[in-house]
PDB file of C-alpha atoms in Angstrom:
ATOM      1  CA  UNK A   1      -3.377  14.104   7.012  1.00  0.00           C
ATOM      2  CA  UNK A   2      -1.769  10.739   8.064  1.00  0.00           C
ATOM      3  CA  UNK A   3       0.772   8.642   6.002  1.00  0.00           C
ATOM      4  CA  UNK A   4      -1.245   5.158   7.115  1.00  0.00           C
ATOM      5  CA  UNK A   5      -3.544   5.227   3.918  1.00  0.00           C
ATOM      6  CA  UNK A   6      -3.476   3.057   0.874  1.00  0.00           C
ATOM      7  CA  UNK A   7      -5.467   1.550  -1.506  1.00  0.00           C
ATOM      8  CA  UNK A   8      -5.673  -0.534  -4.729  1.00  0.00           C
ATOM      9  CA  UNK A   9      -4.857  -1.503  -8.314  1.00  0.00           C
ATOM     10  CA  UNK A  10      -7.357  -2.335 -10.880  1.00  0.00           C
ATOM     11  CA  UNK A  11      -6.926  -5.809 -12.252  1.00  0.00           C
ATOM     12  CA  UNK A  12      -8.016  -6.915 -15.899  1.00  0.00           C
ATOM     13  CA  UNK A  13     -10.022 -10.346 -14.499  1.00  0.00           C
ATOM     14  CA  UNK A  14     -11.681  -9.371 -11.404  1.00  0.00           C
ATOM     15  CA  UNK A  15     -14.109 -12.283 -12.126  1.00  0.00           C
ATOM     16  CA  UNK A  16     -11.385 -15.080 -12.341  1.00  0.00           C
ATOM     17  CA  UNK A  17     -10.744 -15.592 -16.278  1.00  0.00           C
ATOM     18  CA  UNK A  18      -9.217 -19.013 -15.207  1.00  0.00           C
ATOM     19  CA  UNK A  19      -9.042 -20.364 -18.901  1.00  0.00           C
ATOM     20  CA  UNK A  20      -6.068 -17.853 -19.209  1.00  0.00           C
ATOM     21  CA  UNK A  21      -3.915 -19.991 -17.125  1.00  0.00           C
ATOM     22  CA  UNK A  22      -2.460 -23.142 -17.115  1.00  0.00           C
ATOM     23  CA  UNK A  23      -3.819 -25.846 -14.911  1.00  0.00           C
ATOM     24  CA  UNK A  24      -2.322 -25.736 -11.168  1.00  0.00           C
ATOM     25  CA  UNK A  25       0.429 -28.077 -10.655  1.00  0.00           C
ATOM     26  CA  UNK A  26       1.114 -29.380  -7.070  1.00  0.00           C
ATOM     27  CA  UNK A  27       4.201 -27.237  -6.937  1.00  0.00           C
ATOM     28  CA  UNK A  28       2.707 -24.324  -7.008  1.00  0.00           C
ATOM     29  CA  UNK A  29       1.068 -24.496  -3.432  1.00  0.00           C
ATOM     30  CA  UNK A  30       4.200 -23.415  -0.839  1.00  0.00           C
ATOM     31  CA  UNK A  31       3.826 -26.192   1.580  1.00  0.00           C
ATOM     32  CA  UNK A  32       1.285 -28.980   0.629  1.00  0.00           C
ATOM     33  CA  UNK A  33       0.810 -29.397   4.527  1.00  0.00           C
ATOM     34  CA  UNK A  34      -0.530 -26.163   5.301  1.00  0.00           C
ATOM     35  CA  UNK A  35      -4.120 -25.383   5.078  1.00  0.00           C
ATOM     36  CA  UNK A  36      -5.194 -22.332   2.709  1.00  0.00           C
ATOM     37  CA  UNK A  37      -5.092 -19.626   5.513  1.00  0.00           C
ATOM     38  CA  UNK A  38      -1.199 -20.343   6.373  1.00  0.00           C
ATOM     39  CA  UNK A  39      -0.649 -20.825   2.366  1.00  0.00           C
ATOM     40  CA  UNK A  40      -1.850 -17.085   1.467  1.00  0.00           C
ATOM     41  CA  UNK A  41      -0.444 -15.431   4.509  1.00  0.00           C
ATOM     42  CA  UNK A  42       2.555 -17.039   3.373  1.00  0.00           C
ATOM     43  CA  UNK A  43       2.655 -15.676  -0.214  1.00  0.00           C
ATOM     44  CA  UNK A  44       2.517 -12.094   0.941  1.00  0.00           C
ATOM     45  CA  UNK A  45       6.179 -10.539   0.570  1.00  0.00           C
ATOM     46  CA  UNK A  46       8.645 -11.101   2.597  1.00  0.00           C
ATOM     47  CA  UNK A  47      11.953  -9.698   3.768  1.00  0.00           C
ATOM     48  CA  UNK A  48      14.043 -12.246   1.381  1.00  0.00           C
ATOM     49  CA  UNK A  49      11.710 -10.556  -1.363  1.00  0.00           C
ATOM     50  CA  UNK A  50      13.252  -9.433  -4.539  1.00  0.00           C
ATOM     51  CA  UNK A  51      12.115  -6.165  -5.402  1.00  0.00           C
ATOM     52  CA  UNK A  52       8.523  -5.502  -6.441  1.00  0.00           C
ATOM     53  CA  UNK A  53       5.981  -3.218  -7.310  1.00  0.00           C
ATOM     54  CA  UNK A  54       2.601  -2.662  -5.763  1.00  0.00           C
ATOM     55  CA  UNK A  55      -0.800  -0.458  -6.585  1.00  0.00           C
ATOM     56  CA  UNK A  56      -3.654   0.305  -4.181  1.00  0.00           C
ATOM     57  CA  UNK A  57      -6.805   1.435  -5.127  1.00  0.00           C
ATOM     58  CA  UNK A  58     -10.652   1.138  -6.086  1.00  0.00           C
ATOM     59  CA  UNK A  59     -13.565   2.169  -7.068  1.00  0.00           C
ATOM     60  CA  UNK A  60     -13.700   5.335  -4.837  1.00  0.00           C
ATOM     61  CA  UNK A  61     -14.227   3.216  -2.206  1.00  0.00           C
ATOM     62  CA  UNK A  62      -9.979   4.044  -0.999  1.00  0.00           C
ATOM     63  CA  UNK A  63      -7.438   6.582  -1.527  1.00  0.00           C
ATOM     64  CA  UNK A  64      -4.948   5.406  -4.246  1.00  0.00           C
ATOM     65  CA  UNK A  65      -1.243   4.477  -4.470  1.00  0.00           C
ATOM     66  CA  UNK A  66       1.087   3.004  -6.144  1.00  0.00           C
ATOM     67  CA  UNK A  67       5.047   2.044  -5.221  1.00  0.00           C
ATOM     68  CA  UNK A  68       8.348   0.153  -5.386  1.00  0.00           C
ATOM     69  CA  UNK A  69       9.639  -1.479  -2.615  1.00  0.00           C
ATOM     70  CA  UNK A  70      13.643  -3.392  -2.613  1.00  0.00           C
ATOM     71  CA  UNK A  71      14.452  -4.906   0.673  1.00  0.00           C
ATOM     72  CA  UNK A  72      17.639  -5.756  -0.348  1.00  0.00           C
ATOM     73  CA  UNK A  73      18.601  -2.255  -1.316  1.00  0.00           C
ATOM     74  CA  UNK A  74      16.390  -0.650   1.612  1.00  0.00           C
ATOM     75  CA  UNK A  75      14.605   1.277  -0.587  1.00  0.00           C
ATOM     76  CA  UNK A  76      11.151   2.374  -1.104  1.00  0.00           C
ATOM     77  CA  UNK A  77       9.065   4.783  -3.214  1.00  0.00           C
ATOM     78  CA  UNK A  78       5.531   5.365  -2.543  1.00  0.00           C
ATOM     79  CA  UNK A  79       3.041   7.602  -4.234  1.00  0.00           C
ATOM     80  CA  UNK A  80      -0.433   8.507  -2.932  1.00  0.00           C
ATOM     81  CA  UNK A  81      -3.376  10.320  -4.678  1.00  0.00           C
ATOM     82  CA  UNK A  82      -6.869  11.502  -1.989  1.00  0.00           C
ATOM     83  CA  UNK A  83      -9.204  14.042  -1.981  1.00  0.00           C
ATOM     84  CA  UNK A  84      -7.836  17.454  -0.552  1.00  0.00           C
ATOM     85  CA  UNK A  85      -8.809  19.672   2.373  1.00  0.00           C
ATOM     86  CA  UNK A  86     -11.747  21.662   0.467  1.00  0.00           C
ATOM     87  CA  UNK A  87     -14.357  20.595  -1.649  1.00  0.00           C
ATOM     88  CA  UNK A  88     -13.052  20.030  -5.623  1.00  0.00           C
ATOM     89  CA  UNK A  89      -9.282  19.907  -4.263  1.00  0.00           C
ATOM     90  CA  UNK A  90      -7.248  16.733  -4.362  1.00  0.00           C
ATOM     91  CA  UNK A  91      -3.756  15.777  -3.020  1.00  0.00           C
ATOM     92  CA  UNK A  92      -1.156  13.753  -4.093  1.00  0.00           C
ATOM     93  CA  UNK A  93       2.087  12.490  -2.038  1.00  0.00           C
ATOM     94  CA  UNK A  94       5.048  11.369  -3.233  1.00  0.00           C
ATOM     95  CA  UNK A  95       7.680   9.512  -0.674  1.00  0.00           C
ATOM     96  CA  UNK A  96      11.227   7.842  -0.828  1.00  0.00           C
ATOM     97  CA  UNK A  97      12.910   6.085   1.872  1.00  0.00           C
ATOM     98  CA  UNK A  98      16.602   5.430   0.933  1.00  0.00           C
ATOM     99  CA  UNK A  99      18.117   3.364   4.127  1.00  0.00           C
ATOM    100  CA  UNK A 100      18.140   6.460   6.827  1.00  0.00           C
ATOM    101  CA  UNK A 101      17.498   9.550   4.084  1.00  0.00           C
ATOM    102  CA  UNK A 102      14.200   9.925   3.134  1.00  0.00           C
ATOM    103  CA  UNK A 103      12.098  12.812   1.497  1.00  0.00           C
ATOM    104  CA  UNK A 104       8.622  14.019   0.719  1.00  0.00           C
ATOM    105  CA  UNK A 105       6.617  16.081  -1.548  1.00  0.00           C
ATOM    106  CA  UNK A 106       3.270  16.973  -1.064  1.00  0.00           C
ATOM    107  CA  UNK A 107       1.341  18.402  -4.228  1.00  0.00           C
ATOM    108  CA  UNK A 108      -2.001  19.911  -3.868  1.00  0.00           C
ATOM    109  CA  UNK A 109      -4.638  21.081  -6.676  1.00  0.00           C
ATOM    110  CA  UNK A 110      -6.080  24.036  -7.138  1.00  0.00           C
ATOM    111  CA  UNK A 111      -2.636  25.805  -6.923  1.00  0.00           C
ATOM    112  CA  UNK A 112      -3.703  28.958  -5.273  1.00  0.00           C
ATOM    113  CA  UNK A 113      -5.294  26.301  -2.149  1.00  0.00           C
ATOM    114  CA  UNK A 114      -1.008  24.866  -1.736  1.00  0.00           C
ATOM    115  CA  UNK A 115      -0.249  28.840  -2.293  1.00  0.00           C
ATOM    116  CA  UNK A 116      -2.714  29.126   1.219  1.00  0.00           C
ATOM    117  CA  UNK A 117      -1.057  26.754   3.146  1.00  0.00           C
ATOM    118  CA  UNK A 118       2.369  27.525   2.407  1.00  0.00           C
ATOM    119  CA  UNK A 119       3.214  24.483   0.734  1.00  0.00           C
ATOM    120  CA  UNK A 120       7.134  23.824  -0.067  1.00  0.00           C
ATOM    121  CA  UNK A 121       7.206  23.284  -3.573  1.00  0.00           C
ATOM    122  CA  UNK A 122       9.707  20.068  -4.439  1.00  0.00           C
ATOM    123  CA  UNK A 123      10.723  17.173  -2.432  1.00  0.00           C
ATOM    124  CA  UNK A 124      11.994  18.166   1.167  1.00  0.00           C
ATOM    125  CA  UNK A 125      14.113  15.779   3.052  1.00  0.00           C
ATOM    126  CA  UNK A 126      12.714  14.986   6.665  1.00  0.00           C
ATOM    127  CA  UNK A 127      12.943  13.124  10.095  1.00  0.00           C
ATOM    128  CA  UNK A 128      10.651  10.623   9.969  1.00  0.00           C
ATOM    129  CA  UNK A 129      10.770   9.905  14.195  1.00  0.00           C
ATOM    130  CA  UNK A 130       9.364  13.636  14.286  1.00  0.00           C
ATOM    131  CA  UNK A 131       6.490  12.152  12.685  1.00  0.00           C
ATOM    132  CA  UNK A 132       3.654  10.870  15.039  1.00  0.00           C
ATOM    133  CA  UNK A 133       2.045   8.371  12.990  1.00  0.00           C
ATOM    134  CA  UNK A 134       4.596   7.282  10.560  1.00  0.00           C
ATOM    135  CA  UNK A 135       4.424   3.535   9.759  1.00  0.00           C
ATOM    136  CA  UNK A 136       5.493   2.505   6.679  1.00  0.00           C
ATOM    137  CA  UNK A 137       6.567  -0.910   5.648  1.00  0.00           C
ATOM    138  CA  UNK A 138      10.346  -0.202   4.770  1.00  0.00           C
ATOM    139  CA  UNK A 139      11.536   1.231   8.146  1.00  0.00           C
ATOM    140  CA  UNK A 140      12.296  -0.604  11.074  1.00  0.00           C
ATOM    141  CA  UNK A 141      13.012  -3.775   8.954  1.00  0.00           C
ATOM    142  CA  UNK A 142       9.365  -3.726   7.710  1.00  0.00           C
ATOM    143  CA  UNK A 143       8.978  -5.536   4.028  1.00  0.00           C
ATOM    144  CA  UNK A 144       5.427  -5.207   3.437  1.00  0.00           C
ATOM    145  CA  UNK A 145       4.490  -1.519   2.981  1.00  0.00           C
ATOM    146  CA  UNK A 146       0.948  -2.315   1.381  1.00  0.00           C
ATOM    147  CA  UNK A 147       0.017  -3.897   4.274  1.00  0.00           C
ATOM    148  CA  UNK A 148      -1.224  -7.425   3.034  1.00  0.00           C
ATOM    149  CA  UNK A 149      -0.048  -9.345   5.648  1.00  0.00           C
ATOM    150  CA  UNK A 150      -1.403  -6.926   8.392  1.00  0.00           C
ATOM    151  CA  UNK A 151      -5.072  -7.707   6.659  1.00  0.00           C
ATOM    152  CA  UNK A 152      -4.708 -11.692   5.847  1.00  0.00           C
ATOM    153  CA  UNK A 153      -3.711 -12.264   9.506  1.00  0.00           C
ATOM    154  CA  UNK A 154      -7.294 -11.561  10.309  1.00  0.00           C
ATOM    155  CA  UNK A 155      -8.617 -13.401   7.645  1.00  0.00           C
ATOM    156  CA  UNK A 156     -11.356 -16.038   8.607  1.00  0.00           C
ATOM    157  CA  UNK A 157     -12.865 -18.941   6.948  1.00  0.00           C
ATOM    158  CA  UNK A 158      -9.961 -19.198   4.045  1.00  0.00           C
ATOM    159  CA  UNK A 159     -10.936 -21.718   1.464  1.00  0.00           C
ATOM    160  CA  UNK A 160      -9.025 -22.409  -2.204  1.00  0.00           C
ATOM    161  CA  UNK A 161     -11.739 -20.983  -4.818  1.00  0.00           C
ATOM    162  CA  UNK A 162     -10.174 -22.068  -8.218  1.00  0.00           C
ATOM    163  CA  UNK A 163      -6.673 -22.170  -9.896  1.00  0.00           C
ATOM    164  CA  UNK A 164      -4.326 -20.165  -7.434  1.00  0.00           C
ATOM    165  CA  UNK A 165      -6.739 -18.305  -6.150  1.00  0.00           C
ATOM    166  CA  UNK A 166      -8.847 -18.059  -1.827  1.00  0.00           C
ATOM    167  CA  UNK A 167     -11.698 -16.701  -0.461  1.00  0.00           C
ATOM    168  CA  UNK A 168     -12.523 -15.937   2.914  1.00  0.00           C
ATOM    169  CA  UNK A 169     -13.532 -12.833   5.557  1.00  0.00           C
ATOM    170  CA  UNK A 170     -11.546 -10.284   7.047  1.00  0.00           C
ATOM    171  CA  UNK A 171     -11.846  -8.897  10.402  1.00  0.00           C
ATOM    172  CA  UNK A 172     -10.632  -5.352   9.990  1.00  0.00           C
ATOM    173  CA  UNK A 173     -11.185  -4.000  13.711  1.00  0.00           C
ATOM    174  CA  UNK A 174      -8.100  -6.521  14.253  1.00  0.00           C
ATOM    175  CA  UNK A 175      -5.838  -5.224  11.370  1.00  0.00           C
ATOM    176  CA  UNK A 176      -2.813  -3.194  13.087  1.00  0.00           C
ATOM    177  CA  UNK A 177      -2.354  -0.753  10.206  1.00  0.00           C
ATOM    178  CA  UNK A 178      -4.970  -1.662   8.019  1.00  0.00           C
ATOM    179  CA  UNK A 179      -3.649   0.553   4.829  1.00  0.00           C
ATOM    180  CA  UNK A 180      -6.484   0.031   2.459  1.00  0.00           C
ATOM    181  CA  UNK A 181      -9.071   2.328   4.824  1.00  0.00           C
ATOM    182  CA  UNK A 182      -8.617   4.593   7.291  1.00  0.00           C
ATOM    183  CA  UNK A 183      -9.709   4.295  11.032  1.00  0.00           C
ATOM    184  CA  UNK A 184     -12.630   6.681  10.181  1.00  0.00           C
ATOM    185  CA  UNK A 185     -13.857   4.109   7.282  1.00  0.00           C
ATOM    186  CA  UNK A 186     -13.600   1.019   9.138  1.00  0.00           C
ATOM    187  CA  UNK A 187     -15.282   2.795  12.670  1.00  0.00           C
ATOM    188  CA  UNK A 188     -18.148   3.749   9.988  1.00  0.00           C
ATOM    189  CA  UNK A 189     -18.278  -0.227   8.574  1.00  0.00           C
ATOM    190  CA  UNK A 190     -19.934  -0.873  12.584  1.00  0.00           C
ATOM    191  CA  UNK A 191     -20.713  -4.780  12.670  1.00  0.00           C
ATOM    192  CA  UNK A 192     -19.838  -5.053   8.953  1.00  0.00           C
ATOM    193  CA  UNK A 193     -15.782  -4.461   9.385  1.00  0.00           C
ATOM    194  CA  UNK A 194     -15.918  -7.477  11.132  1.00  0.00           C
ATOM    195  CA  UNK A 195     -16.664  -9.780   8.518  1.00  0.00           C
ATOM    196  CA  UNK A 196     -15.646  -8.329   5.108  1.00  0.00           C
ATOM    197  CA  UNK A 197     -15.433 -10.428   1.914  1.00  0.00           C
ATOM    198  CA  UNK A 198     -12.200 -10.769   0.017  1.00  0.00           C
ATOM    199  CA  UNK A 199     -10.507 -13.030  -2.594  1.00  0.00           C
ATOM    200  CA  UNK A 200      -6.599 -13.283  -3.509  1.00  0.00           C
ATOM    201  CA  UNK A 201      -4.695 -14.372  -6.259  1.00  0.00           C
ATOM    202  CA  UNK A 202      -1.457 -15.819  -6.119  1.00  0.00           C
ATOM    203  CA  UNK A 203       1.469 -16.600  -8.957  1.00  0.00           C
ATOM    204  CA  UNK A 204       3.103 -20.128 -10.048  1.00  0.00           C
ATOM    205  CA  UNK A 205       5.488 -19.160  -7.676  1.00  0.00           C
ATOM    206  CA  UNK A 206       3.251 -18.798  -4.954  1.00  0.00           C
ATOM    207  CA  UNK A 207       3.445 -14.900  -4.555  1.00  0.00           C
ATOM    208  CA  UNK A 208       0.656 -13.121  -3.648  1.00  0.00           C
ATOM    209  CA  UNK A 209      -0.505 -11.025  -7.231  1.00  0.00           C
ATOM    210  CA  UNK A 210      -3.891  -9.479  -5.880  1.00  0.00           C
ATOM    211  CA  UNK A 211      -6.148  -9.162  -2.701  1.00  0.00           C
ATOM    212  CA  UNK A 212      -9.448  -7.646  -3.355  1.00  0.00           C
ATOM    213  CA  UNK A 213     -12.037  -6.267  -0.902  1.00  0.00           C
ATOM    214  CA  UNK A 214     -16.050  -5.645  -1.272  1.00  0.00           C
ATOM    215  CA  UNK A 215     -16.573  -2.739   1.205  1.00  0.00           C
ATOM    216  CA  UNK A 216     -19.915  -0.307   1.503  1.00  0.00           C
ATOM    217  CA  UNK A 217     -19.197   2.137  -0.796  1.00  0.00           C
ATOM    218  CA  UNK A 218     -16.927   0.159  -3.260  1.00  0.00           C
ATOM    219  CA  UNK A 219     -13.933  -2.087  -4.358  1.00  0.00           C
ATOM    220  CA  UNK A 220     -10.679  -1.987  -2.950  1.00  0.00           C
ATOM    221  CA  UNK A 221      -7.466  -3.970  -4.230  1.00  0.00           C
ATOM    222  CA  UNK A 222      -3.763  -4.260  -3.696  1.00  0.00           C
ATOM    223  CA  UNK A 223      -2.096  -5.872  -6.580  1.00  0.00           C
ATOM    224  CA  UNK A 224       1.808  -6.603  -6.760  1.00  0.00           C
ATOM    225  CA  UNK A 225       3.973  -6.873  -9.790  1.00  0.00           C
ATOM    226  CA  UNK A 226       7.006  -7.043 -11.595  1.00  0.00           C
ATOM    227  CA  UNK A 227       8.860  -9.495  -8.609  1.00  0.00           C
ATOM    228  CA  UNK A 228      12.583  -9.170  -9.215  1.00  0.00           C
ATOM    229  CA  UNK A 229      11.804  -6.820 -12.179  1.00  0.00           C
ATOM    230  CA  UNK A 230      10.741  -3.732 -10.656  1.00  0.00           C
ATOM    231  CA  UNK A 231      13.068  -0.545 -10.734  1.00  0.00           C
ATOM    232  CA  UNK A 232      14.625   0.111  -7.517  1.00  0.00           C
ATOM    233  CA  UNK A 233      14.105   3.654  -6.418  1.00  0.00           C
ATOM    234  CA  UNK A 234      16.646   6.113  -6.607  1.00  0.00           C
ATOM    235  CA  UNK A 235      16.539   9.831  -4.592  1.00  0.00           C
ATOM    236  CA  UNK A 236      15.162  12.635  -5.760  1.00  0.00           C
ATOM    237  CA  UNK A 237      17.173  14.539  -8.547  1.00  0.00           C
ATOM    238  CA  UNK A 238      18.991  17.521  -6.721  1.00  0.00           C
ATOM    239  CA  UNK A 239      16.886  20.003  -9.144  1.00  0.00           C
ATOM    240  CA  UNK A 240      13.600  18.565  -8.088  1.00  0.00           C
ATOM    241  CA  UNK A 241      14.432  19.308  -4.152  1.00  0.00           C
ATOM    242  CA  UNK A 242      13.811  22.247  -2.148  1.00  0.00           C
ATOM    243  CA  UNK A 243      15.774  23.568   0.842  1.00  0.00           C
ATOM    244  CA  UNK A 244      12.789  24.618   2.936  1.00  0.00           C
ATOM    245  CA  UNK A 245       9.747  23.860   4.623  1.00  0.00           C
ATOM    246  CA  UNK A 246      10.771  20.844   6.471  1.00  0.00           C
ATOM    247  CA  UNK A 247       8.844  22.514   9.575  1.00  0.00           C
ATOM    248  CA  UNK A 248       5.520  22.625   7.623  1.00  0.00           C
ATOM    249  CA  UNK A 249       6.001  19.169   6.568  1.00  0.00           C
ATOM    250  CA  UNK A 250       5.392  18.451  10.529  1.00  0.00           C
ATOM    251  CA  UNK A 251       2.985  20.486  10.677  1.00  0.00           C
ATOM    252  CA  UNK A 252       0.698  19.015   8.158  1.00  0.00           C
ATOM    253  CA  UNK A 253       1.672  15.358   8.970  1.00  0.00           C
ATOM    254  CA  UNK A 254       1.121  15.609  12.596  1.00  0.00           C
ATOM    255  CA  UNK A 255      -1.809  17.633  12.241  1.00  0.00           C
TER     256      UNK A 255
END
């Protein structure tokens, strides 16, 4: 089980409903100058973002997830739903990243299956250098943990296809840390992960609101909210925590 998954938030309009918003204004296009490729890379968070919220998900086509992430306050909460080790099971992840602390808690259905694998039950606080594949947008100065701008810098063909909103290709075999599919998904894409359809939505503001994929197999979307409104996360409450299995945590993360 690696932490690089996400996935994608259902959005009310996924066809455009265009008559719900005003007409664009020249304003609301950062930059006149720049064509539409450098204009939606641009609206994907930054680090002087205020804090926000973000959902990943789809139509089975990606794991799910949803989270808060503050810059300012270098803080980040992330929670991700997949389907567990055995047939019928399912997981779901839960992390915080407060500046250097951070914690995790890993819950897994059918009980007696977490019972197997000696799961620690409550959030345990860990290293996250003794993880091998940890990337998430948060440490190391990172401010886009949905990975948004890791996708649209390998978008191709970027046109403007109605009132604050692009079209255009992705090239996924390019992607970093693409968060919306795995490795394993985009290997299985062949050919096709070269050249997969998306569209994006942004605010008057310019901010990137949505950025929806058409994969084999399904939707996926990442969807951001609440800028300057969102909640910033807080640590665990000391009666939610447990004192043990921080070596199992490794185990299963590095596994």
């Amino acid at each position: 089980m690696k932490l690089g998954i996400a996935a994608v938030a259902a959005v009310l309009c996924l066809g455009g409903c265009t008559w719900l918003e005003p007409p664009i204004e020249e304003s609301d296009i950062a930059g006149a100058a720049l064509g539409p490729g450098e204009e939606l890379l641009r609206s994907v968070p930054g680090e002087g973002a205020p804090a926000y919220r973000f959902t990943i998900g789809g139509g089975g086509a990606c794991a799910r997830a949803d989270g808060v992430f503050d810059g300012a306050a270098e803080a980040f909460r992330m929670t991700i739903s997949m389907d567990g080790p055995q047939p019928g099971s399912s997981v779901t992840m839960g992390l915080v990243l407060l500046g250097e602390d951070a914690w995790i808690r890993i819950g897994l259905e059918p009980a007696e299956v977490a019972r197997q694998l000696g799961l620690p039950d409550g959030w345990v606080a860990f290293d996250p250098e003794r993880v091998e594949s940890f990337r998430i947008g948060g440490t190391g100065g990172g401010s886009d943990p949905a990975g948004a701008g890791d996708l649209l810098e390998n978008a191709v063909g970027v046109t403007r296809a109605g009132n604050r909103k692009y079209s255009g290709t992705l090239d996924l075999t390019k992607a970093e840390d693409p968060m919306m599919l795995t490795t394993e998904q985009i290997t299985a894409l062949g050919d096709a992960a070269r050249s997969v359809p998306f569209t994006a939505s942004v605010d008057a503001e310019g901010r990137l609101t949505t950025l929806t994929t058409q994969v084999p197999g399904g939707t996926c979307r990442i969807a951001f909210a609440d800028y300057g409104k969102a909640v910033t996360p807080a640590a665990p409450a000391t009666k939610d925590r447990s004192d043990e299995g921080e070596e199992k945590i490794y185990e299963i993360l590095n596994s």
